[in-house]
PDB file of C-alpha atoms in Angstrom:
ATOM      1  CA  MET A1133      91.824 -14.358 138.681  1.00 36.00           C
ATOM      2  CA  PRO A1134      89.520 -13.909 135.709  1.00 43.00           C
ATOM      3  CA  GLU A1135      91.861 -15.803 133.388  1.00 42.00           C
ATOM      4  CA  THR A1136      91.849 -19.024 135.349  1.00 41.00           C
ATOM      5  CA  SER A1137      88.244 -18.955 136.443  1.00 41.00           C
ATOM      6  CA  ALA A1138      86.850 -18.536 132.956  1.00 40.00           C
ATOM      7  CA  THR A1139      87.494 -22.164 132.154  1.00 39.00           C
ATOM      8  CA  SER A1140      87.438 -23.803 135.550  1.00 41.00           C
ATOM      9  CA  ALA A1141      84.332 -22.166 136.997  1.00 41.00           C
ATOM     10  CA  ALA A1142      82.045 -24.840 135.640  1.00 42.00           C
ATOM     11  CA  ASP A1143      84.119 -27.503 137.356  1.00 42.00           C
ATOM     12  CA  THR A1144      84.411 -25.776 140.700  1.00 42.00           C
ATOM     13  CA  ALA A1145      80.795 -24.677 140.730  1.00 44.00           C
ATOM     14  CA  ALA A1146      79.507 -27.977 142.090  1.00 44.00           C
ATOM     15  CA  PRO A1147      81.133 -28.203 145.506  1.00 46.00           C
ATOM     16  CA  ALA A1148      81.514 -31.649 147.000  1.00 43.00           C
ATOM     17  CA  GLY A1149      79.744 -32.705 150.163  1.00 43.00           C
ATOM     18  CA  GLN A1150      77.088 -30.027 149.989  1.00 49.00           C
ATOM     19  CA  ARG A1151      73.408 -30.818 150.213  1.00 50.00           C
ATOM     20  CA  ARG A1152      72.274 -31.107 146.625  1.00 71.00           C
ATOM     21  CA  SER A1153      70.970 -27.762 145.597  1.00 85.00           C
ATOM     22  CA  LEU A1154      70.215 -27.479 141.934  1.00 91.00           C
ATOM     23  CA  GLY A1155      69.251 -23.832 141.722  1.00 90.00           C
ATOM     24  CA  THR A1156      72.466 -22.131 142.773  1.00 90.00           C
ATOM     25  CA  GLY A1157      75.591 -21.249 140.834  1.00 90.00           C
ATOM     26  CA  PRO A1158      75.133 -22.047 137.142  1.00 92.00           C
ATOM     27  CA  GLY A1159      71.825 -23.599 138.159  1.00 93.00           C
ATOM     28  CA  ARG A1160      70.559 -20.107 138.951  1.00 94.00           C
ATOM     29  CA  LEU A1161      70.900 -19.167 135.301  1.00 95.00           C
ATOM     30  CA  LEU A1162      69.088 -22.361 134.317  1.00 95.00           C
ATOM     31  CA  VAL A1163      66.264 -21.652 136.758  1.00 95.00           C
ATOM     32  CA  THR A1164      65.897 -18.176 135.246  1.00 95.00           C
ATOM     33  CA  LEU A1165      65.805 -19.415 131.670  1.00 95.00           C
ATOM     34  CA  TYR A1166      63.419 -22.244 132.498  1.00 96.00           C
ATOM     35  CA  GLY A1167      61.262 -19.763 134.391  1.00 95.00           C
ATOM     36  CA  VAL A1168      61.173 -17.424 131.387  1.00 94.00           C
ATOM     37  CA  PHE A1169      60.237 -20.283 129.080  1.00 94.00           C
ATOM     38  CA  THR A1170      57.559 -21.524 131.463  1.00 95.00           C
ATOM     39  CA  VAL A1171      55.929 -18.109 131.468  1.00 94.00           C
ATOM     40  CA  ALA A1172      56.388 -17.658 127.712  1.00 92.00           C
ATOM     41  CA  ALA A1173      55.071 -21.082 126.699  1.00 93.00           C
ATOM     42  CA  ALA A1174      52.249 -21.057 129.259  1.00 94.00           C
ATOM     43  CA  SER A1175      50.936 -17.599 128.392  1.00 92.00           C
ATOM     44  CA  ARG A1176      51.296 -18.268 124.696  1.00 90.00           C
ATOM     45  CA  SER A1177      49.449 -21.575 124.753  1.00 91.00           C
ATOM     46  CA  LEU A1178      46.796 -20.278 127.162  1.00 92.00           C
ATOM     47  CA  TYR A1179      46.052 -17.387 124.844  1.00 90.00           C
ATOM     48  CA  GLN A1180      46.025 -19.594 121.772  1.00 90.00           C
ATOM     49  CA  LEU A1181      43.900 -22.312 123.370  1.00 92.00           C
ATOM     50  CA  ILE A1182      41.334 -19.733 124.456  1.00 91.00           C
ATOM     51  CA  ALA A1183      41.333 -17.331 121.527  1.00 89.00           C
ATOM     52  CA  GLN A1184      42.051 -19.441 118.455  1.00 88.00           C
ATOM     53  CA  PHE A1185      41.841 -23.130 119.366  1.00 89.00           C
ATOM     54  CA  ASP A1186      40.154 -24.150 116.105  1.00 89.00           C
ATOM     55  CA  LEU A1187      42.934 -22.725 113.974  1.00 88.00           C
ATOM     56  CA  ALA A1188      45.556 -25.283 114.957  1.00 88.00           C
ATOM     57  CA  PRO A1189      44.498 -27.437 117.932  1.00 89.00           C
ATOM     58  CA  MET A1190      47.426 -29.852 117.830  1.00 89.00           C
ATOM     59  CA  PRO A1191      50.293 -27.316 117.855  1.00 89.00           C
ATOM     60  CA  TYR A1192      48.564 -25.397 120.653  1.00 92.00           C
ATOM     61  CA  ILE A1193      48.197 -28.519 122.764  1.00 92.00           C
ATOM     62  CA  LEU A1194      51.866 -29.323 122.128  1.00 91.00           C
ATOM     63  CA  SER A1195      52.763 -25.809 123.307  1.00 91.00           C
ATOM     64  CA  ALA A1196      50.736 -26.391 126.453  1.00 94.00           C
ATOM     65  CA  VAL A1197      52.556 -29.692 127.039  1.00 94.00           C
ATOM     66  CA  SER A1198      55.919 -27.947 126.646  1.00 94.00           C
ATOM     67  CA  ALA A1199      54.780 -25.314 129.155  1.00 95.00           C
ATOM     68  CA  VAL A1200      53.982 -28.067 131.687  1.00 96.00           C
ATOM     69  CA  VAL A1201      57.379 -29.679 131.114  1.00 96.00           C
ATOM     70  CA  TYR A1202      59.167 -26.343 131.550  1.00 96.00           C
ATOM     71  CA  GLY A1203      57.167 -25.599 134.679  1.00 96.00           C
ATOM     72  CA  PHE A1204      57.995 -28.965 136.207  1.00 96.00           C
ATOM     73  CA  ILE A1205      61.717 -28.600 135.504  1.00 96.00           C
ATOM     74  CA  THR A1206      61.753 -25.090 136.992  1.00 96.00           C
ATOM     75  CA  PHE A1207      60.011 -26.379 140.107  1.00 94.00           C
ATOM     76  CA  SER A1208      62.405 -29.322 140.427  1.00 95.00           C
ATOM     77  CA  LEU A1209      65.481 -27.117 140.047  1.00 94.00           C
ATOM     78  CA  VAL A1210      64.249 -24.758 142.759  1.00 93.00           C
ATOM     79  CA  ARG A1211      63.302 -27.600 145.073  1.00 91.00           C
ATOM     80  CA  GLY A1212      66.593 -29.490 144.830  1.00 91.00           C
ATOM     81  CA  GLY A1213      67.481 -32.885 146.284  1.00 90.00           C
ATOM     82  CA  GLU A1214      68.079 -36.219 144.643  1.00 90.00           C
ATOM     83  CA  GLY A1215      64.465 -37.027 143.778  1.00 92.00           C
ATOM     84  CA  ALA A1216      63.935 -33.674 142.123  1.00 93.00           C
ATOM     85  CA  ARG A1217      67.237 -34.048 140.303  1.00 94.00           C
ATOM     86  CA  ARG A1218      66.163 -37.381 138.823  1.00 93.00           C
ATOM     87  CA  ALA A1219      62.734 -36.044 137.874  1.00 95.00           C
ATOM     88  CA  ALA A1220      64.271 -32.971 136.270  1.00 96.00           C
ATOM     89  CA  PHE A1221      66.763 -35.157 134.424  1.00 95.00           C
ATOM     90  CA  ALA A1222      63.961 -37.268 132.974  1.00 96.00           C
ATOM     91  CA  CYS A1223      62.027 -34.140 131.996  1.00 96.00           C
ATOM     92  CA  CYS A1224      65.069 -32.563 130.340  1.00 97.00           C
ATOM     93  CA  ALA A1225      65.498 -35.758 128.311  1.00 96.00           C
ATOM     94  CA  LEU A1226      61.804 -35.661 127.416  1.00 95.00           C
ATOM     95  CA  GLU A1227      62.185 -31.992 126.506  1.00 95.00           C
ATOM     96  CA  LEU A1228      65.146 -32.722 124.240  1.00 96.00           C
ATOM     97  CA  LEU A1229      63.217 -35.550 122.556  1.00 95.00           C
ATOM     98  CA  GLY A1230      60.254 -33.209 122.149  1.00 94.00           C
ATOM     99  CA  VAL A1231      62.315 -30.445 120.571  1.00 95.00           C
ATOM    100  CA  LEU A1232      64.111 -32.814 118.217  1.00 95.00           C
ATOM    101  CA  GLY A1233      60.975 -34.791 117.381  1.00 94.00           C
ATOM    102  CA  ILE A1234      58.684 -31.826 116.808  1.00 93.00           C
ATOM    103  CA  GLY A1235      61.466 -29.870 115.124  1.00 93.00           C
ATOM    104  CA  THR A1236      61.933 -32.681 112.609  1.00 94.00           C
ATOM    105  CA  TRP A1237      58.194 -33.170 112.273  1.00 93.00           C
ATOM    106  CA  THR A1238      57.628 -29.503 111.394  1.00 93.00           C
ATOM    107  CA  LEU A1239      60.286 -29.700 108.700  1.00 92.00           C
ATOM    108  CA  VAL A1240      59.097 -33.009 107.233  1.00 93.00           C
ATOM    109  CA  GLU A1241      55.381 -32.285 107.323  1.00 92.00           C
ATOM    110  CA  PRO A1242      54.707 -28.537 107.592  1.00 90.00           C
ATOM    111  CA  SER A1243      51.031 -29.067 106.704  1.00 90.00           C
ATOM    112  CA  ALA A1244      50.423 -30.669 110.107  1.00 88.00           C
ATOM    113  CA  PHE A1245      51.333 -27.341 111.700  1.00 89.00           C
ATOM    114  CA  PRO A1246      49.101 -24.472 110.564  1.00 88.00           C
ATOM    115  CA  ASP A1247      50.619 -22.427 113.383  1.00 88.00           C
ATOM    116  CA  ALA A1248      53.968 -22.687 115.133  1.00 87.00           C
ATOM    117  CA  THR A1249      54.676 -24.319 118.480  1.00 87.00           C
ATOM    118  CA  VAL A1250      57.463 -23.341 120.848  1.00 87.00           C
ATOM    119  CA  TRP A1251      59.401 -26.314 119.520  1.00 90.00           C
ATOM    120  CA  SER A1252      58.824 -25.759 115.779  1.00 90.00           C
ATOM    121  CA  ASP A1253      61.987 -25.810 113.632  1.00 91.00           C
ATOM    122  CA  TYR A1254      64.040 -26.780 116.698  1.00 91.00           C
ATOM    123  CA  GLY A1255      62.996 -23.585 118.448  1.00 90.00           C
ATOM    124  CA  MET A1256      64.316 -21.255 115.755  1.00 89.00           C
ATOM    125  CA  GLY A1257      61.740 -18.596 116.667  1.00 86.00           C
ATOM    126  CA  TYR A1258      63.235 -18.560 120.156  1.00 88.00           C
ATOM    127  CA  LEU A1259      66.880 -18.216 119.098  1.00 87.00           C
ATOM    128  CA  PHE A1260      67.317 -22.021 119.318  1.00 91.00           C
ATOM    129  CA  ILE A1261      67.262 -21.736 123.100  1.00 92.00           C
ATOM    130  CA  PRO A1262      64.665 -24.575 123.296  1.00 93.00           C
ATOM    131  CA  VAL A1263      67.245 -26.988 121.894  1.00 94.00           C
ATOM    132  CA  ILE A1264      70.235 -25.599 123.827  1.00 94.00           C
ATOM    133  CA  LEU A1265      68.436 -25.481 127.173  1.00 95.00           C
ATOM    134  CA  PRO A1266      67.738 -29.234 127.659  1.00 96.00           C
ATOM    135  CA  VAL A1267      71.316 -30.127 126.697  1.00 96.00           C
ATOM    136  CA  THR A1268      72.681 -27.620 129.212  1.00 95.00           C
ATOM    137  CA  GLY A1269      70.180 -28.873 131.767  1.00 95.00           C
ATOM    138  CA  LEU A1270      71.207 -32.513 131.286  1.00 95.00           C
ATOM    139  CA  VAL A1271      74.894 -31.614 131.650  1.00 94.00           C
ATOM    140  CA  TRP A1272      74.224 -29.586 134.796  1.00 94.00           C
ATOM    141  CA  LEU A1273      72.036 -32.255 136.387  1.00 94.00           C
ATOM    142  CA  ARG A1274      74.575 -34.950 135.593  1.00 92.00           C
ATOM    143  CA  ARG A1275      77.326 -32.903 137.162  1.00 90.00           C
ATOM    144  CA  SER A1276      75.216 -32.288 140.271  1.00 88.00           C
ATOM    145  CA  ARG A1277      74.854 -36.027 140.814  1.00 83.00           C
ATOM    146  CA  THR A1278      78.494 -36.434 141.719  1.00 69.00           C
ATOM    147  CA  ALA A1279      78.389 -33.474 144.098  1.00 60.00           C
TER     148      ALA A1279
ATOM    149  CA  MET B  74      56.330   8.463 121.883  1.00 76.00           C
ATOM    150  CA  ILE B  75      55.914   4.765 122.557  1.00 87.00           C
ATOM    151  CA  ASP B  76      58.196   3.786 119.688  1.00 91.00           C
ATOM    152  CA  ALA B  77      60.954   5.997 121.078  1.00 92.00           C
ATOM    153  CA  LEU B  78      60.467   4.424 124.503  1.00 94.00           C
ATOM    154  CA  THR B  79      60.553   0.927 123.048  1.00 95.00           C
ATOM    155  CA  ILE B  80      63.828   1.661 121.322  1.00 95.00           C
ATOM    156  CA  ALA B  81      65.235   3.320 124.455  1.00 96.00           C
ATOM    157  CA  VAL B  82      64.369   0.300 126.605  1.00 97.00           C
ATOM    158  CA  ALA B  83      65.827  -2.111 124.042  1.00 97.00           C
ATOM    159  CA  VAL B  84      69.093  -0.170 123.761  1.00 97.00           C
ATOM    160  CA  THR B  85      69.562   0.291 127.525  1.00 97.00           C
ATOM    161  CA  ALA B  86      68.696  -3.389 128.043  1.00 97.00           C
ATOM    162  CA  LEU B  87      71.402  -4.424 125.592  1.00 97.00           C
ATOM    163  CA  ALA B  88      73.861  -2.103 127.315  1.00 97.00           C
ATOM    164  CA  LEU B  89      72.948  -3.658 130.665  1.00 97.00           C
ATOM    165  CA  ALA B  90      73.384  -7.120 129.145  1.00 97.00           C
ATOM    166  CA  ALA B  91      76.853  -6.198 127.907  1.00 97.00           C
ATOM    167  CA  TRP B  92      77.788  -4.681 131.267  1.00 97.00           C
ATOM    168  CA  CYS B  93      76.614  -7.666 133.321  1.00 97.00           C
ATOM    169  CA  GLY B  94      78.055 -10.017 130.720  1.00 97.00           C
ATOM    170  CA  PHE B  95      81.400  -8.329 131.319  1.00 97.00           C
ATOM    171  CA  ALA B  96      80.957  -8.863 135.070  1.00 97.00           C
ATOM    172  CA  THR B  97      80.267 -12.539 134.367  1.00 96.00           C
ATOM    173  CA  TYR B  98      83.432 -12.722 132.308  1.00 96.00           C
ATOM    174  CA  ARG B  99      85.383 -11.046 135.128  1.00 96.00           C
ATOM    175  CA  ASP B 100      83.923 -13.572 137.590  1.00 96.00           C
ATOM    176  CA  GLU B 101      82.230 -10.849 139.610  1.00 95.00           C
ATOM    177  CA  PRO B 102      78.801 -10.690 141.240  1.00 96.00           C
ATOM    178  CA  THR B 103      76.469  -7.788 140.514  1.00 96.00           C
ATOM    179  CA  LYS B 104      77.505  -4.658 142.432  1.00 95.00           C
ATOM    180  CA  ASP B 105      75.765  -1.453 143.467  1.00 96.00           C
ATOM    181  CA  TRP B 106      76.450   0.188 140.129  1.00 96.00           C
ATOM    182  CA  HIS B 107      74.869  -2.715 138.322  1.00 97.00           C
ATOM    183  CA  PHE B 108      71.788  -2.377 140.479  1.00 97.00           C
ATOM    184  CA  ILE B 109      71.585   1.319 139.617  1.00 97.00           C
ATOM    185  CA  GLY B 110      71.754   0.315 135.959  1.00 97.00           C
ATOM    186  CA  MET B 111      69.003  -2.248 136.514  1.00 97.00           C
ATOM    187  CA  ALA B 112      66.924   0.415 138.264  1.00 97.00           C
ATOM    188  CA  VAL B 113      67.266   2.750 135.265  1.00 97.00           C
ATOM    189  CA  VAL B 114      66.197   0.038 132.802  1.00 97.00           C
ATOM    190  CA  SER B 115      63.352  -1.077 135.098  1.00 97.00           C
ATOM    191  CA  LEU B 116      62.170   2.527 135.447  1.00 97.00           C
ATOM    192  CA  LEU B 117      62.100   2.905 131.668  1.00 96.00           C
ATOM    193  CA  GLY B 118      60.110  -0.322 131.481  1.00 96.00           C
ATOM    194  CA  VAL B 119      57.555   0.967 133.977  1.00 96.00           C
ATOM    195  CA  VAL B 120      57.296   4.314 132.147  1.00 96.00           C
ATOM    196  CA  GLN B 121      56.695   2.362 128.945  1.00 96.00           C
ATOM    197  CA  LEU B 122      53.978   0.344 130.662  1.00 96.00           C
ATOM    198  CA  ILE B 123      52.242   3.517 131.905  1.00 95.00           C
ATOM    199  CA  VAL B 124      52.517   5.348 128.574  1.00 95.00           C
ATOM    200  CA  ALA B 125      51.210   2.302 126.719  1.00 95.00           C
ATOM    201  CA  VAL B 126      48.256   1.873 129.072  1.00 94.00           C
ATOM    202  CA  VAL B 127      47.378   5.566 128.674  1.00 95.00           C
ATOM    203  CA  GLN B 128      47.503   5.172 124.894  1.00 93.00           C
ATOM    204  CA  LEU B 129      45.295   2.086 125.100  1.00 94.00           C
ATOM    205  CA  ALA B 130      42.844   3.979 127.310  1.00 94.00           C
ATOM    206  CA  ARG B 131      42.696   6.702 124.658  1.00 94.00           C
ATOM    207  CA  GLY B 132      41.426   4.146 122.183  1.00 91.00           C
ATOM    208  CA  ARG B 133      44.559   3.292 120.224  1.00 89.00           C
ATOM    209  CA  SER B 134      44.669  -0.453 119.619  1.00 90.00           C
ATOM    210  CA  PRO B 135      47.790  -2.453 118.806  1.00 92.00           C
ATOM    211  CA  ASP B 136      48.021  -4.086 115.383  1.00 89.00           C
ATOM    212  CA  GLN B 137      48.232  -7.637 116.687  1.00 88.00           C
ATOM    213  CA  GLY B 138      45.780  -7.504 119.575  1.00 88.00           C
ATOM    214  CA  THR B 139      45.533  -5.808 122.946  1.00 91.00           C
ATOM    215  CA  ALA B 140      45.758  -8.964 125.073  1.00 91.00           C
ATOM    216  CA  ILE B 141      49.120 -10.003 123.591  1.00 90.00           C
ATOM    217  CA  PHE B 142      50.397  -6.444 123.817  1.00 93.00           C
ATOM    218  CA  VAL B 143      49.544  -6.101 127.509  1.00 94.00           C
ATOM    219  CA  ALA B 144      51.030  -9.531 128.274  1.00 93.00           C
ATOM    220  CA  TYR B 145      54.317  -8.531 126.654  1.00 94.00           C
ATOM    221  CA  LEU B 146      54.257  -5.150 128.424  1.00 95.00           C
ATOM    222  CA  ILE B 147      53.917  -6.789 131.826  1.00 95.00           C
ATOM    223  CA  GLY B 148      56.600  -9.309 130.958  1.00 94.00           C
ATOM    224  CA  ALA B 149      58.938  -6.518 129.872  1.00 96.00           C
ATOM    225  CA  ALA B 150      58.345  -4.493 133.042  1.00 96.00           C
ATOM    226  CA  ALA B 151      58.900  -7.546 135.289  1.00 95.00           C
ATOM    227  CA  CYS B 152      61.972  -8.900 133.492  1.00 95.00           C
ATOM    228  CA  ILE B 153      64.801  -6.903 135.072  1.00 97.00           C
ATOM    229  CA  PRO B 154      63.356  -6.642 138.610  1.00 97.00           C
ATOM    230  CA  ALA B 155      62.868 -10.428 138.689  1.00 95.00           C
ATOM    231  CA  THR B 156      66.377 -11.252 137.515  1.00 96.00           C
ATOM    232  CA  GLY B 157      67.769  -8.491 139.748  1.00 96.00           C
ATOM    233  CA  PHE B 158      66.311 -10.194 142.826  1.00 95.00           C
ATOM    234  CA  MET B 159      67.681 -13.524 141.613  1.00 93.00           C
ATOM    235  CA  SER B 160      71.158 -12.004 141.435  1.00 94.00           C
ATOM    236  CA  LEU B 161      70.757 -10.550 144.955  1.00 94.00           C
ATOM    237  CA  SER B 162      70.626 -14.071 146.386  1.00 92.00           C
ATOM    238  CA  GLU B 163      73.286 -15.456 144.056  1.00 92.00           C
ATOM    239  CA  ARG B 164      76.433 -13.519 144.896  1.00 93.00           C
ATOM    240  CA  THR B 165      78.636 -15.118 142.249  1.00 94.00           C
ATOM    241  CA  ARG B 166      79.310 -14.586 138.580  1.00 94.00           C
ATOM    242  CA  TRP B 167      76.160 -16.610 137.901  1.00 95.00           C
ATOM    243  CA  GLY B 168      74.101 -13.829 139.425  1.00 95.00           C
ATOM    244  CA  SER B 169      75.584 -11.502 136.811  1.00 96.00           C
ATOM    245  CA  ALA B 170      74.885 -14.087 134.120  1.00 96.00           C
ATOM    246  CA  THR B 171      71.254 -14.227 135.255  1.00 96.00           C
ATOM    247  CA  VAL B 172      70.839 -10.462 134.852  1.00 97.00           C
ATOM    248  CA  THR B 173      72.537 -10.674 131.454  1.00 97.00           C
ATOM    249  CA  ALA B 174      70.008 -13.298 130.373  1.00 96.00           C
ATOM    250  CA  GLY B 175      67.120 -11.208 131.706  1.00 96.00           C
ATOM    251  CA  ALA B 176      68.333  -8.118 129.844  1.00 97.00           C
ATOM    252  CA  VAL B 177      68.669 -10.043 126.568  1.00 96.00           C
ATOM    253  CA  VAL B 178      65.155 -11.430 127.029  1.00 95.00           C
ATOM    254  CA  LEU B 179      63.937  -7.876 127.634  1.00 97.00           C
ATOM    255  CA  ALA B 180      65.544  -6.658 124.403  1.00 96.00           C
ATOM    256  CA  VAL B 181      63.805  -9.470 122.494  1.00 94.00           C
ATOM    257  CA  LEU B 182      60.496  -8.598 124.168  1.00 95.00           C
ATOM    258  CA  GLU B 183      60.927  -4.985 123.043  1.00 95.00           C
ATOM    259  CA  VAL B 184      61.417  -6.059 119.432  1.00 94.00           C
ATOM    260  CA  ARG B 185      58.210  -8.097 119.681  1.00 92.00           C
ATOM    261  CA  LEU B 186      56.407  -5.177 121.372  1.00 93.00           C
ATOM    262  CA  PHE B 187      57.453  -2.927 118.492  1.00 93.00           C
ATOM    263  CA  ASP B 188      55.928  -5.385 116.009  1.00 92.00           C
ATOM    264  CA  ILE B 189      52.766  -5.986 118.011  1.00 92.00           C
ATOM    265  CA  TRP B 190      52.107  -2.286 118.416  1.00 92.00           C
ATOM    266  CA  GLY B 191      52.670  -1.730 114.714  1.00 89.00           C
ATOM    267  CA  GLY B 192      55.770   0.346 115.250  1.00 76.00           C
ATOM    268  CA  GLY B 193      56.694   3.091 112.836  1.00 69.00           C
ATOM    269  CA  SER B 194      53.134   3.565 111.605  1.00 60.00           C
ATOM    270  CA  ALA B 195      51.952   5.766 114.463  1.00 48.00           C
TER     271      ALA B 195
END
């Protein structure tokens, strides 16, 4: 059993004809990771906005924006349904653009970033999960559409 | 005391991650034994939280700020229980994968806690 399922689980995980739930199966792992990143980005930016806003206002605001995006995707995944799927898809795309854009920006012009954001250097400080997560999310949400 | 606890939590968390990762590989949901493992790691996390709060109350302050330290402590203590409950309602291999992810996150949190506290120095 384990041999066959290792490769085919991703394909069988989205059963046909079921009411679109986005937070079960592999989606459960996504919900968890998005939840963790919501908490991490939100608490980080809250602390930084309150305690040291003057140090690097722009990166801290960007962190807060990423926290909102993460929070919205988490909520959409838990809620499920077609509308939430589309909204989450758009947000995952936005997230990917954000990671790539800010990641490039931090490398090209480090002086604009006195302090790091969650998305600095493509999320290197977070084991590159910020750049892996939206790609996984987009794949999962695309797959769920056909379910 | 707290450094030893931090290391203990990190090591048991990694062991739990490997164990639940193996269950994911075997296409199995989390079983009773996994939940006992989660309970052990969670208990260590709570003990760490209590010991750290006692140390803070005695006037020891973490190198990189008390607020950040307490936030990480709470996050570390909540990590495994939260993912454990997620795996309770997801009785597939993905429940095991969720606990694996939670345990890895916990190990990372412990490394950060070690730094924030100023580990090794006291």
